[in-house]
Each structure stands twice: as C-alpha cells, then as structure tokens.
Tab-separated table of C-alpha atoms in Angstrom:
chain	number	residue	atom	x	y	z
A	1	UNK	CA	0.000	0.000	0.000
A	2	UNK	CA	1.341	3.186	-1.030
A	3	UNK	CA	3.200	4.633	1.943
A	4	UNK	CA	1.256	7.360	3.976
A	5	UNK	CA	2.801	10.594	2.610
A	6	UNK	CA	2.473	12.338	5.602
A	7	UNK	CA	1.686	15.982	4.477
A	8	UNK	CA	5.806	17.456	4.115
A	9	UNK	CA	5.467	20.299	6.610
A	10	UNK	CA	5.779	23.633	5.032
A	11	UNK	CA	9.251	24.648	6.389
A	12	UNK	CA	9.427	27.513	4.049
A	13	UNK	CA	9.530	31.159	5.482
A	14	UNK	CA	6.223	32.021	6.641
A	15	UNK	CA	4.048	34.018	9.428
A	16	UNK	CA	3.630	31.987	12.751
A	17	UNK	CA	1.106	33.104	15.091
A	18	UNK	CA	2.649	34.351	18.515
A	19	UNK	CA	0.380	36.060	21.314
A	20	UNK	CA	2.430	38.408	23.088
A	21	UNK	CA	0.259	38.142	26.625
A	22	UNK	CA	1.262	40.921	28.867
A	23	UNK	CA	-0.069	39.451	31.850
A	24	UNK	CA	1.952	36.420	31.579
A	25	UNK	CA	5.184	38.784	31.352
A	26	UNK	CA	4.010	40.624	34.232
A	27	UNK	CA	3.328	43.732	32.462
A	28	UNK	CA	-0.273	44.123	32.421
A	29	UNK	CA	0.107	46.162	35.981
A	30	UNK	CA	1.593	49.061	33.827
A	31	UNK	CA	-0.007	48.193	30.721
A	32	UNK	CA	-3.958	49.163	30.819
A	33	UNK	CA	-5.007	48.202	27.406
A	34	UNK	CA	-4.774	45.863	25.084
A	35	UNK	CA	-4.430	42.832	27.732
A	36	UNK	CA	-2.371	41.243	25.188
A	37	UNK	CA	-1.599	41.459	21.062
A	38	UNK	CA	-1.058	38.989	17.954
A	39	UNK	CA	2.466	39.882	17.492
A	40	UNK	CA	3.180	36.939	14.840
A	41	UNK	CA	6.869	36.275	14.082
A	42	UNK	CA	8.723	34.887	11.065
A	43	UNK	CA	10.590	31.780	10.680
A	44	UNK	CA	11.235	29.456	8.320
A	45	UNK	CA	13.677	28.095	5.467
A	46	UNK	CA	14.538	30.200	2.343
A	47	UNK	CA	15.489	27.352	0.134
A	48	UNK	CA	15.993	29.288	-2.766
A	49	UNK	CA	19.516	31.661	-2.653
A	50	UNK	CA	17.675	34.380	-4.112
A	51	UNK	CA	15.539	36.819	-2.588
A	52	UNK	CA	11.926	36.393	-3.242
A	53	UNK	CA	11.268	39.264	-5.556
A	54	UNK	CA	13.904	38.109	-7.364
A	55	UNK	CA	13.219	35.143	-8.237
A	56	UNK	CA	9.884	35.815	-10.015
A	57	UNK	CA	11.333	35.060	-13.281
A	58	UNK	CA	12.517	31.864	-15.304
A	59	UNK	CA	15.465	33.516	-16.790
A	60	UNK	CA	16.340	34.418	-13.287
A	61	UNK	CA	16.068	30.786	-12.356
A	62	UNK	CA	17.845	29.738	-15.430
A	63	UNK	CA	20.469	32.099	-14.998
A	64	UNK	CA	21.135	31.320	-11.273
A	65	UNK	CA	20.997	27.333	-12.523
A	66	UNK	CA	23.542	27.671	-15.118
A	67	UNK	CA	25.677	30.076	-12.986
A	68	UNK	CA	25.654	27.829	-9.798
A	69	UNK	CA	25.517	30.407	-7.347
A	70	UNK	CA	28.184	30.769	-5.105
A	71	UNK	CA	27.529	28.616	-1.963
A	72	UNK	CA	29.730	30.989	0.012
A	73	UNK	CA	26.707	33.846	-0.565
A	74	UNK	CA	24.791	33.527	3.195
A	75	UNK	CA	21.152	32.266	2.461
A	76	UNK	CA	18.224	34.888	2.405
A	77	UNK	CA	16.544	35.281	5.830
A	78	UNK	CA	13.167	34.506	6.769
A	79	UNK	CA	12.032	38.585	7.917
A	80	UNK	CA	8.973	40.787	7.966
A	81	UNK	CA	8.622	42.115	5.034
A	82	UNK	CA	5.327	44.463	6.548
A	83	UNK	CA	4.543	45.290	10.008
A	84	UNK	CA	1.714	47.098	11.830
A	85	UNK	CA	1.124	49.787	13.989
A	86	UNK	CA	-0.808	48.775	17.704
A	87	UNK	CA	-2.325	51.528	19.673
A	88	UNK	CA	-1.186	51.029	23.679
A	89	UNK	CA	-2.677	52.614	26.845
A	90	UNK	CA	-0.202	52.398	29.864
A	91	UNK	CA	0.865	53.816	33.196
A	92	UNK	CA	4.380	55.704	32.822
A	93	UNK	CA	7.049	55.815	35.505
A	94	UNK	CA	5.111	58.996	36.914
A	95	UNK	CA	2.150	57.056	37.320
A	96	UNK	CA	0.538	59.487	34.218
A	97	UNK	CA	-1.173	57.917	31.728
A	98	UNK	CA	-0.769	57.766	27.838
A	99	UNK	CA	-1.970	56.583	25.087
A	100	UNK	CA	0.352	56.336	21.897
A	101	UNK	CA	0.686	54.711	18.647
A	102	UNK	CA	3.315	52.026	18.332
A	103	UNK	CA	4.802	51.274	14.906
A	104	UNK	CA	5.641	47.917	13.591
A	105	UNK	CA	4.269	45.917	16.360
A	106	UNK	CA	2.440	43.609	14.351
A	107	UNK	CA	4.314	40.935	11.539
A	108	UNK	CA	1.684	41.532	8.541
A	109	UNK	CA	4.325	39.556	5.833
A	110	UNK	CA	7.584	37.839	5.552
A	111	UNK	CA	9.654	37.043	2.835
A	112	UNK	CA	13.272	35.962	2.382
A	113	UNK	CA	15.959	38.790	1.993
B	1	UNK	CA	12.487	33.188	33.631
B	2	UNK	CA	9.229	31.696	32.262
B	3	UNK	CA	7.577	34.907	32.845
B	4	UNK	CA	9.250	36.497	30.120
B	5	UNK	CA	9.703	33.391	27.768
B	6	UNK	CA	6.209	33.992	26.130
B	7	UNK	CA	7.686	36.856	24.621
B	8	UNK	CA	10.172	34.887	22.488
B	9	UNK	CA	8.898	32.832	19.572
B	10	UNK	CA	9.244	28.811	20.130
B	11	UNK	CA	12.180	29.279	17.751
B	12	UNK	CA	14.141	31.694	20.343
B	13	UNK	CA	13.250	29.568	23.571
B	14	UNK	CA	15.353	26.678	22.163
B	15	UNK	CA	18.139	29.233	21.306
B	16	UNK	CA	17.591	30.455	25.148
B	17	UNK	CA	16.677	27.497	26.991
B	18	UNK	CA	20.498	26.019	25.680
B	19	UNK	CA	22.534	28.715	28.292
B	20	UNK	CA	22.543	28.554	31.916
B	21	UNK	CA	20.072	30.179	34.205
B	22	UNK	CA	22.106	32.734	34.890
B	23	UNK	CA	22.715	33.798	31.346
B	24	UNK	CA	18.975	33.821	29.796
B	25	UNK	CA	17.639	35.776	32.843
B	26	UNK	CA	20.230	38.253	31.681
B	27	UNK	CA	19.098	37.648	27.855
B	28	UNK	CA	15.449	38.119	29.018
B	29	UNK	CA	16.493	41.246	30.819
B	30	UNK	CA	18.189	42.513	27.936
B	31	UNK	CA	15.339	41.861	25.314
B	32	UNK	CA	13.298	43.650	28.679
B	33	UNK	CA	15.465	46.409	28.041
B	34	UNK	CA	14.880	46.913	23.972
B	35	UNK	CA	11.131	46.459	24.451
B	36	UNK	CA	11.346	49.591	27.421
B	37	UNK	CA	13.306	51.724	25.093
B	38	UNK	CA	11.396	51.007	22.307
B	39	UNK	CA	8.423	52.183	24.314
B	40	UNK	CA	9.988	55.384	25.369
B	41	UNK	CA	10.909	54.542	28.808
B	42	UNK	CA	13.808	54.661	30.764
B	43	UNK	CA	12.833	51.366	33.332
B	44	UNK	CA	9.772	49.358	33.881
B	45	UNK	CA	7.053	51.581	35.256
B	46	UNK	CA	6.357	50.228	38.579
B	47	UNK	CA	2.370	51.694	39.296
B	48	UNK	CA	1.744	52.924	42.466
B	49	UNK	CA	-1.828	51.992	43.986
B	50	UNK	CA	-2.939	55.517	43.546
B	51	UNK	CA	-2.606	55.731	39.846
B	52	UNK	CA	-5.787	56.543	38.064
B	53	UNK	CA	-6.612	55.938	34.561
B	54	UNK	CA	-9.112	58.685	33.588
B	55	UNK	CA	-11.891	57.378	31.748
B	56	UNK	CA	-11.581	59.845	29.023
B	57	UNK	CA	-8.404	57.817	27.869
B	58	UNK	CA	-10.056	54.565	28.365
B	59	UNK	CA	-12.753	55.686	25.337
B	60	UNK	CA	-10.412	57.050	23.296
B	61	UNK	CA	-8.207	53.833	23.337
B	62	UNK	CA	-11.302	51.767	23.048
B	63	UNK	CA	-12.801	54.397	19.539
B	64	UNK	CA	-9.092	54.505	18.326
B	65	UNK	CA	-8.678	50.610	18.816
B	66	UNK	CA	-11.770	49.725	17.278
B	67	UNK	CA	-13.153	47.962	20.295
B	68	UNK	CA	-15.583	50.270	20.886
B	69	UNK	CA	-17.407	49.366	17.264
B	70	UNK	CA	-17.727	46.087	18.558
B	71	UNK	CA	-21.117	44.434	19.370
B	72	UNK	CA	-22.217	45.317	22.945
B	73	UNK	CA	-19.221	47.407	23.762
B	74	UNK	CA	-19.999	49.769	25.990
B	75	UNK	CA	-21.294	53.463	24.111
B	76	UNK	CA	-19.105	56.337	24.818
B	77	UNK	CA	-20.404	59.703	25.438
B	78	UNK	CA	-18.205	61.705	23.159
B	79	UNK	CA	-16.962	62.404	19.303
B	80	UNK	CA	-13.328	60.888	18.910
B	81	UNK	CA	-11.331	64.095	18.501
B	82	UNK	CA	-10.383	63.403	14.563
B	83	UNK	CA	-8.766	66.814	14.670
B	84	UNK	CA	-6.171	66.316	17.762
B	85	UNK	CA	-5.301	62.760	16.776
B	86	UNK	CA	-4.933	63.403	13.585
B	87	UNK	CA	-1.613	64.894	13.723
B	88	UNK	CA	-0.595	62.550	16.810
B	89	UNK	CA	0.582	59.440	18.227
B	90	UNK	CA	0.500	60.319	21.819
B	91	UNK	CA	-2.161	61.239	24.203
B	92	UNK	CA	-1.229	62.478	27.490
B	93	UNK	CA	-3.215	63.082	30.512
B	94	UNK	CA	-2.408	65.090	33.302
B	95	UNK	CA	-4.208	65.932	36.762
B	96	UNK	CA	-2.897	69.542	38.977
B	97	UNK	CA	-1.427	69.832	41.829
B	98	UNK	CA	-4.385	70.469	44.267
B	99	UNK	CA	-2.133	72.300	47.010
B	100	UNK	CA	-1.736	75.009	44.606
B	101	UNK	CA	-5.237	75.707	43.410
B	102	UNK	CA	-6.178	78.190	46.464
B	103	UNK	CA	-5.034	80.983	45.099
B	104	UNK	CA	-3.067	83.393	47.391
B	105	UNK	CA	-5.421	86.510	48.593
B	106	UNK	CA	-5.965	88.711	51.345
B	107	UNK	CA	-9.472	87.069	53.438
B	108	UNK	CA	-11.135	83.051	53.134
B	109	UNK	CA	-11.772	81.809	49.756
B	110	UNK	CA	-14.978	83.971	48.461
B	111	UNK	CA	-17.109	81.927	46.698
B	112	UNK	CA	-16.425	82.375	42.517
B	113	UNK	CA	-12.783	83.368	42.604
B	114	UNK	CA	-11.087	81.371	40.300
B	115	UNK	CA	-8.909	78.768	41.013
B	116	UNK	CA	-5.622	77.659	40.229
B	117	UNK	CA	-4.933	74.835	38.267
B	118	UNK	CA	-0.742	73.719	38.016
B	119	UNK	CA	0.059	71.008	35.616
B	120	UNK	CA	3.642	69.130	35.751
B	121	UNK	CA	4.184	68.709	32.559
B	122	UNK	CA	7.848	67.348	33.276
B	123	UNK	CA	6.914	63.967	31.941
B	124	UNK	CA	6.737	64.969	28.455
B	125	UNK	CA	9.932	63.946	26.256
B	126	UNK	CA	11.296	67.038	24.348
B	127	UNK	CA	11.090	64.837	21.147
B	128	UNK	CA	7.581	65.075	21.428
B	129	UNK	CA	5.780	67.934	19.606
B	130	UNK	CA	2.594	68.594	20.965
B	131	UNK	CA	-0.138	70.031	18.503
B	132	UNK	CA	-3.059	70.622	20.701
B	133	UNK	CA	-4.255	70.421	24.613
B	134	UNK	CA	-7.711	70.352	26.176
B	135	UNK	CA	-9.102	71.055	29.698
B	136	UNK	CA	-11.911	68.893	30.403
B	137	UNK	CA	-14.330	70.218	33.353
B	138	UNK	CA	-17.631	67.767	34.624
B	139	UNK	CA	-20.601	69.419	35.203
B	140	UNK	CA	-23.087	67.597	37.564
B	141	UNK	CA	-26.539	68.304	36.842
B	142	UNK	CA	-29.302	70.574	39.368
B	143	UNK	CA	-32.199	69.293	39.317
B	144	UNK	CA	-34.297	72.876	40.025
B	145	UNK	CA	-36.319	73.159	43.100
B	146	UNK	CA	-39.036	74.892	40.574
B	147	UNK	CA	-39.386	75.039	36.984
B	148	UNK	CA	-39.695	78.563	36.928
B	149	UNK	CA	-36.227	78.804	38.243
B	150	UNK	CA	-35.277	76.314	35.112
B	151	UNK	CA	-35.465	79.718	32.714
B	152	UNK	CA	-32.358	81.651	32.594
B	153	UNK	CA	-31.263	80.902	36.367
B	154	UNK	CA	-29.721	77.748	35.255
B	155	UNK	CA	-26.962	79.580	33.564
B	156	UNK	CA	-23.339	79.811	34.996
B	157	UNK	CA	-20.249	81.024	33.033
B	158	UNK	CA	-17.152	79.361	33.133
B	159	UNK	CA	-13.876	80.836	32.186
B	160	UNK	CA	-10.333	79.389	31.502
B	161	UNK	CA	-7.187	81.470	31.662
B	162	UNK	CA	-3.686	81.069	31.505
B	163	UNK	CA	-2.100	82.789	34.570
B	164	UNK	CA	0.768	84.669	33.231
B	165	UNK	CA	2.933	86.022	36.510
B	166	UNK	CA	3.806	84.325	39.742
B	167	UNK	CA	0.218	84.704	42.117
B	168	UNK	CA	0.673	87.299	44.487
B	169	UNK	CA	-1.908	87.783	47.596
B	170	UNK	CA	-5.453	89.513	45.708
B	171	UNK	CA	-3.733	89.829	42.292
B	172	UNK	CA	-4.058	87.222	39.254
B	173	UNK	CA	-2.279	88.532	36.304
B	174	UNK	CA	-4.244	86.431	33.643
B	175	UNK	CA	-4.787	86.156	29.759
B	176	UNK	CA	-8.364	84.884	28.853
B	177	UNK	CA	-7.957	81.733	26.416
B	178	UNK	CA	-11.807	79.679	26.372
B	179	UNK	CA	-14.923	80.971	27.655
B	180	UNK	CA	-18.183	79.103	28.255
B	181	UNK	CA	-22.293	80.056	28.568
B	182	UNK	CA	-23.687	76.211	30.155
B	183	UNK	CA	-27.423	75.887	32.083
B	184	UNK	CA	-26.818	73.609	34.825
B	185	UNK	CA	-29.726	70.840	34.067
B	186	UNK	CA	-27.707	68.814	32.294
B	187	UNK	CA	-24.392	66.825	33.539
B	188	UNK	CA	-21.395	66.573	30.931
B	189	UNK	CA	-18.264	66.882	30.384
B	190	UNK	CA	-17.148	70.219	28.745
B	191	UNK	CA	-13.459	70.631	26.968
B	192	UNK	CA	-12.048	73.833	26.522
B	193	UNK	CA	-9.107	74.758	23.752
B	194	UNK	CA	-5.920	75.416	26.017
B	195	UNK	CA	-3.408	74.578	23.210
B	196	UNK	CA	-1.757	78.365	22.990
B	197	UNK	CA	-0.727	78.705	26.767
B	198	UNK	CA	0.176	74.373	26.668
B	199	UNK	CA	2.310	75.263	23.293
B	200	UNK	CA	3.893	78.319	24.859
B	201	UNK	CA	4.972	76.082	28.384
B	202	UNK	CA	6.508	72.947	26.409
B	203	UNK	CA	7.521	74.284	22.806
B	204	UNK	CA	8.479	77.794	23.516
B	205	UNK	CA	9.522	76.459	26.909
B	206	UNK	CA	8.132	80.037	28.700
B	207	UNK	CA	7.048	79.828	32.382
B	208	UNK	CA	4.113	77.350	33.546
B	209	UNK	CA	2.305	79.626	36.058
B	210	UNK	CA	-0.777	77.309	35.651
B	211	UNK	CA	-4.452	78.006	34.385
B	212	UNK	CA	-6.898	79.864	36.410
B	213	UNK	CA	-10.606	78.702	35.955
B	214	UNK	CA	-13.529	80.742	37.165
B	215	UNK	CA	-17.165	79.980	37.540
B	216	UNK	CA	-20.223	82.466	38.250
B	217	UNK	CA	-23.427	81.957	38.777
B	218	UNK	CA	-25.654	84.191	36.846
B	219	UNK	CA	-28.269	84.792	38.908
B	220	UNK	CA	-29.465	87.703	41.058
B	221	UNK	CA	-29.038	84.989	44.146
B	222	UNK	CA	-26.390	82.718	42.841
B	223	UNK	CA	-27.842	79.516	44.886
B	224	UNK	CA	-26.117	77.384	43.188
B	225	UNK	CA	-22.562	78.868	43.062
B	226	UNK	CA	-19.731	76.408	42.790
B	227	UNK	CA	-22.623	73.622	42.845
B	228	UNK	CA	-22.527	72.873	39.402
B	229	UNK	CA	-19.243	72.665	37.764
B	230	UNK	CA	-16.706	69.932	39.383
B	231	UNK	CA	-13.310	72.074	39.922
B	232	UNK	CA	-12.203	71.701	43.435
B	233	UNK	CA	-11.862	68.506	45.866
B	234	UNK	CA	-12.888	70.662	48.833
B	235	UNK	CA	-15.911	72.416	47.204
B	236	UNK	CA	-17.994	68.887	46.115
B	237	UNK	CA	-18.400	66.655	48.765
B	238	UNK	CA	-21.288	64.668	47.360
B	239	UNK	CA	-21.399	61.169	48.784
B	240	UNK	CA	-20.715	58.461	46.191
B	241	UNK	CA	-18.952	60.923	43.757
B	242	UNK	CA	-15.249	59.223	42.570
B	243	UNK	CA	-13.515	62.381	42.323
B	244	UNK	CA	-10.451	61.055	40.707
B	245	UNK	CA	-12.819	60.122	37.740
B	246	UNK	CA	-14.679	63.778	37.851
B	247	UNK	CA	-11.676	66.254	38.828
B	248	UNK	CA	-10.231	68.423	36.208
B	249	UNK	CA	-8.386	67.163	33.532
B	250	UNK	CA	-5.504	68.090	31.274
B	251	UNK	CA	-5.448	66.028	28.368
B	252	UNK	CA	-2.174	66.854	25.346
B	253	UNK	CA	-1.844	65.786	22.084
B	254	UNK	CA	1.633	65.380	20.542
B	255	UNK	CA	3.427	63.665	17.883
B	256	UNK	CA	7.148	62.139	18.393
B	257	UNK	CA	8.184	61.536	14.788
B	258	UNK	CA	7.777	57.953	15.145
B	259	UNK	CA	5.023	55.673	13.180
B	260	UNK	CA	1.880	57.303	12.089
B	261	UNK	CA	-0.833	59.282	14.232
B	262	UNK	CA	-3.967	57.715	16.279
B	263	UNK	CA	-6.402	57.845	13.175
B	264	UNK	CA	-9.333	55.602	14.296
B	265	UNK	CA	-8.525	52.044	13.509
B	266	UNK	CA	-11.249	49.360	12.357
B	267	UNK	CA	-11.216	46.409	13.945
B	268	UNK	CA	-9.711	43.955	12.560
C-alpha cells in the first residue's frame, strides 16, 4: 500500500502566530489596554539563494541554474517584510497615563531577503 | 524566567533554553530592556496603587482601537477628537497639583474666585511635539427646586485662563484663552481649547504659572454657586462621587516623529 505521505510540513519562510500576553510577562500592571496582542513572528527556510522578488522570473532561475551560485553567498533570511502599527494605553514611571501609537508591532508579511 | 519566555517565539526559547540560568535571565532582561526603550521609557514603570486611569483615555483607546465598534461594547459619550489625533501618536493626561489651586489673597476663599490649576508637565519627552491640549471640566446636573427657576437661572459662566505672573496675595495677572455660557440641568463633560498657553509652556519652553478657571453663577441669588461645575476637591463633597474620575483634567496631544498618528482604527 502506497506509503502514507504524511503531508511534508511547510518549512518555508512564513508568518507563525505568537500572542504576546502581557499578563503572563508581568506587564499588564503598567499596561492598561490591550491585555495582550497577535504579534506573529517569522521563521522558516529560504530554500531558494535568491531573494523572493527576485526570483519571479525563469530567466532568473535559469540564470542562477547555469551560474551555480556561489555557496559561500549567506542564504536569504526569513524577515517581515510588513509590520503594523498597535495603539497602547499604559501607566508611565510617573504614574501618568498615555496613550500612543506604536509602529511595527504587528508581523503583517515575511519574505526571504 | 518563564515569565518572560512567552515573549520569544518557540524558535528563540530553544536558542535560550540552551545557556545557563544565569545567562537567559540576563538575555530576558536585555530583550526587557529593547522592548522599554522602544516604548519610550527609561525602566519598567512600577504603578503605584494611587494611579488613576481617567476614563476619558479609556474611550479614546477603546474608539481609536476599534473595540468600541464592537457588538455590545460599551457606548461612549463623546466624538473621537479626529482633529487632535490626527496629527498625533501620543495622548497624554495630566491631573494639577491640588495644594496650589487656592489661590493666594488677602481674606477666606470667596465663593467664585477662580482657582488655580498647576500642571507638571515634566513627563513629556522634548522629542515630542505637541499640537493641541484640552481642559476637560464635569458638570453635575441641578435638578431645580421649581421650573420657573429652570429659565435663565440655570446659567453659569465658566472661564479658563492662563495665569501669566507668579500669584501674588489679591492679584491674578491672567490672559483669557476659552470661555463658556452652560445651564446647569444637564451633567457633561465640557473641553475647553488650552493649546496656545500648553504650546507656549513645552515648545516655547516660557514659564508654567498654571491656568486659572472661574465659575459664576448668573443669577441675582447665585444659589447654586460652585454647585454645578466639578473644579475643586474641597468644594464637592457629594457622597458616592469618585472624584479622581470627575476632577479636572488636562489632556495633550503630541506627535514624536515615530510611526503614524492615532487615526481611528477598524477592527480587525
């Protein structure tokens, strides 16, 4: 019987869903709102030693076939490629408060680079 | 150490987990560290029990969030201020220093004189530009003993100035900067534009001598002076009032070149 192909995990660079809980880091007595955020994080392989947006072309392919890239060249890196803002309301170290607008918080894309 | 390890990705916990006690608690410390800075702030803000968080900031995190759009959220009694967050990313909100309201004069406190609000606005970063600041005042609603007196004895008129010299016994050198006509049957909360003397204390770094706020009565028998408009501790005493929620408020908008400004965000 035809051997169970267990579905080959997708170890390519993706998005992986992280919950950054700021109770469980002992934050959330200076930290008033959100409770918590989906931070998300990247991580995985980038098999192929060109960047993504690179390699959106046969002749690229070709070309980086026939010229054996140079195995010394580092691999790309699994990245964000977008991130997000968060909005946070928290305590400061004179017990004011303040709202304010956080930028690239949140992992919206990742891509090799 | 497992406090702080929900921070770091599964991927990073391996990487972490591999050292010695000694050497991820200082990792964990240091990636403490980064997060702090990135927020703005020197060390971990350590709360004390008095801190309150007005609820004024509350709403505006919950309208900017987007939580407030969702389904039985609770509704909130004001217009998100487009205009202020618009060209900001932080909201600040500041309380005075209530043994410097009584301002310094001759006989007791006469009922009407203003009073003198002092803001420390030391907390602010210089980086941060402020664009606009608001006074918010509560007015608590009198229900009239007759509804004749309803008609124009419900009116009081509340001023906000910036004090411009040092108080000296019986003199208040002042500037007039937001003026208000309100009829006391209604409670609410009412903001007044203090951005020009705010502006001049942080960005032209001239001398904070405070805002003075005065409220009259108009009436030939003002009843219900200082009844109606929440400014001082030691003039409300109603039983069951929080007055941390309903004292004064100073409330500034600024903008620290970093990331984009509080435009209202839908949820997700």
């Amino acid at each position: 019987s035809p051997k169970q192909r267990g579905r080959k995990r997708n170890r390519n660079c993706r998005r992986h869903a992280l919950y950054v809980d700021f109770s469980e880091v002992g934050w959330n007595d200076w930290i008033v709102a959100p409770p918590g955020y989906q931070a998300y994080y990247c991580h995985g392989e980038c098999p192929f030693p060109l960047a993504d947006h690179l390699n959106s072309t046969n002749h690229a392919i070709v070309q980086t076939l026939v010229n054996s890239v140079n195995s010394n060249i580092p691999k790309a890196c699994c990245v964000p490629t977008e991130l997000s803002a968060i909005s946070m309301l928290y305590l400061d170290e004179t017990d004011r408060v303040v709202l304010k607008n956080y930028q690239e918080m949140v992992v919206e894309g990742c891509g090799c680079r | 150490e497992s406090n702080h390890a929900s921070l770091i990705p599964e991927e990073g916990k391996k990487k972490v987990s591999g050292h010695h006690p000694g050497q991820s608690h200082e990792l964990l410390r240091d990636f403490e560290a980064t997060l702090l800075h990135m927020f703005g702030l020197q060390r971990r803000p350590r709360p004390s029990r008095s801190a309150v968080v007005p609820q004024y900031l509350l709403d505006l995190y919950r309208l900017q969030s987007g939580e407030a759009d969702e389904a039985g959220a609770q509704e909130v009694s004001f217009e998100y201020p487009e205009r202020s967050t618009s060209r900001a990313n932080t909201v600040r909100a500041f309380h005075h220093e209530e043994h410097m309201e009584q301002v310094p004069s001759d006989g007791p406190y006469t009922t009407g004189t203003p009073l003198r609000f002092l803001f420390n606005l030391s907390s602010i970063p210089e980086d941060e530009l402020l664009s606009t600041a608001e006074l918010r005042l509560y007015r608590k609603q009198i229900e009239e003993a007759s509804s004749e007196d309803a008609g124009n004895e419900g009116l009081h008129r509340i001023n906000v100035y910036e004090v411009l010299k040092p108080p000296r016994p019986g003199q208040l050198i002042t500037r007039l900067l937001d003026t208000r006509l309100v009829r006391h049957n209604t409670s609410n909360w009412e903001s007044f534009d203090v951005s020009p003397a705010v502006l001049r204390w942080t960005r032209d770094r001239l001398p904070n001598h405070g805002l003075a706020v005065e409220v009259l009565h108009l009436n030939r028998t003002p009843r219900h002076q200082d009844k109606h408009v929440r400014i001082s501790r030691s003039l409300h005493q109603a039983p069951g009032e929080d007055w941390d929620q309903l004292r004064p408020l100073l409330v500034t908008f600024g903008h620290d070149g970093k990331g984009h400004p509080l435009t209202r965000r839908t949820k997700r």
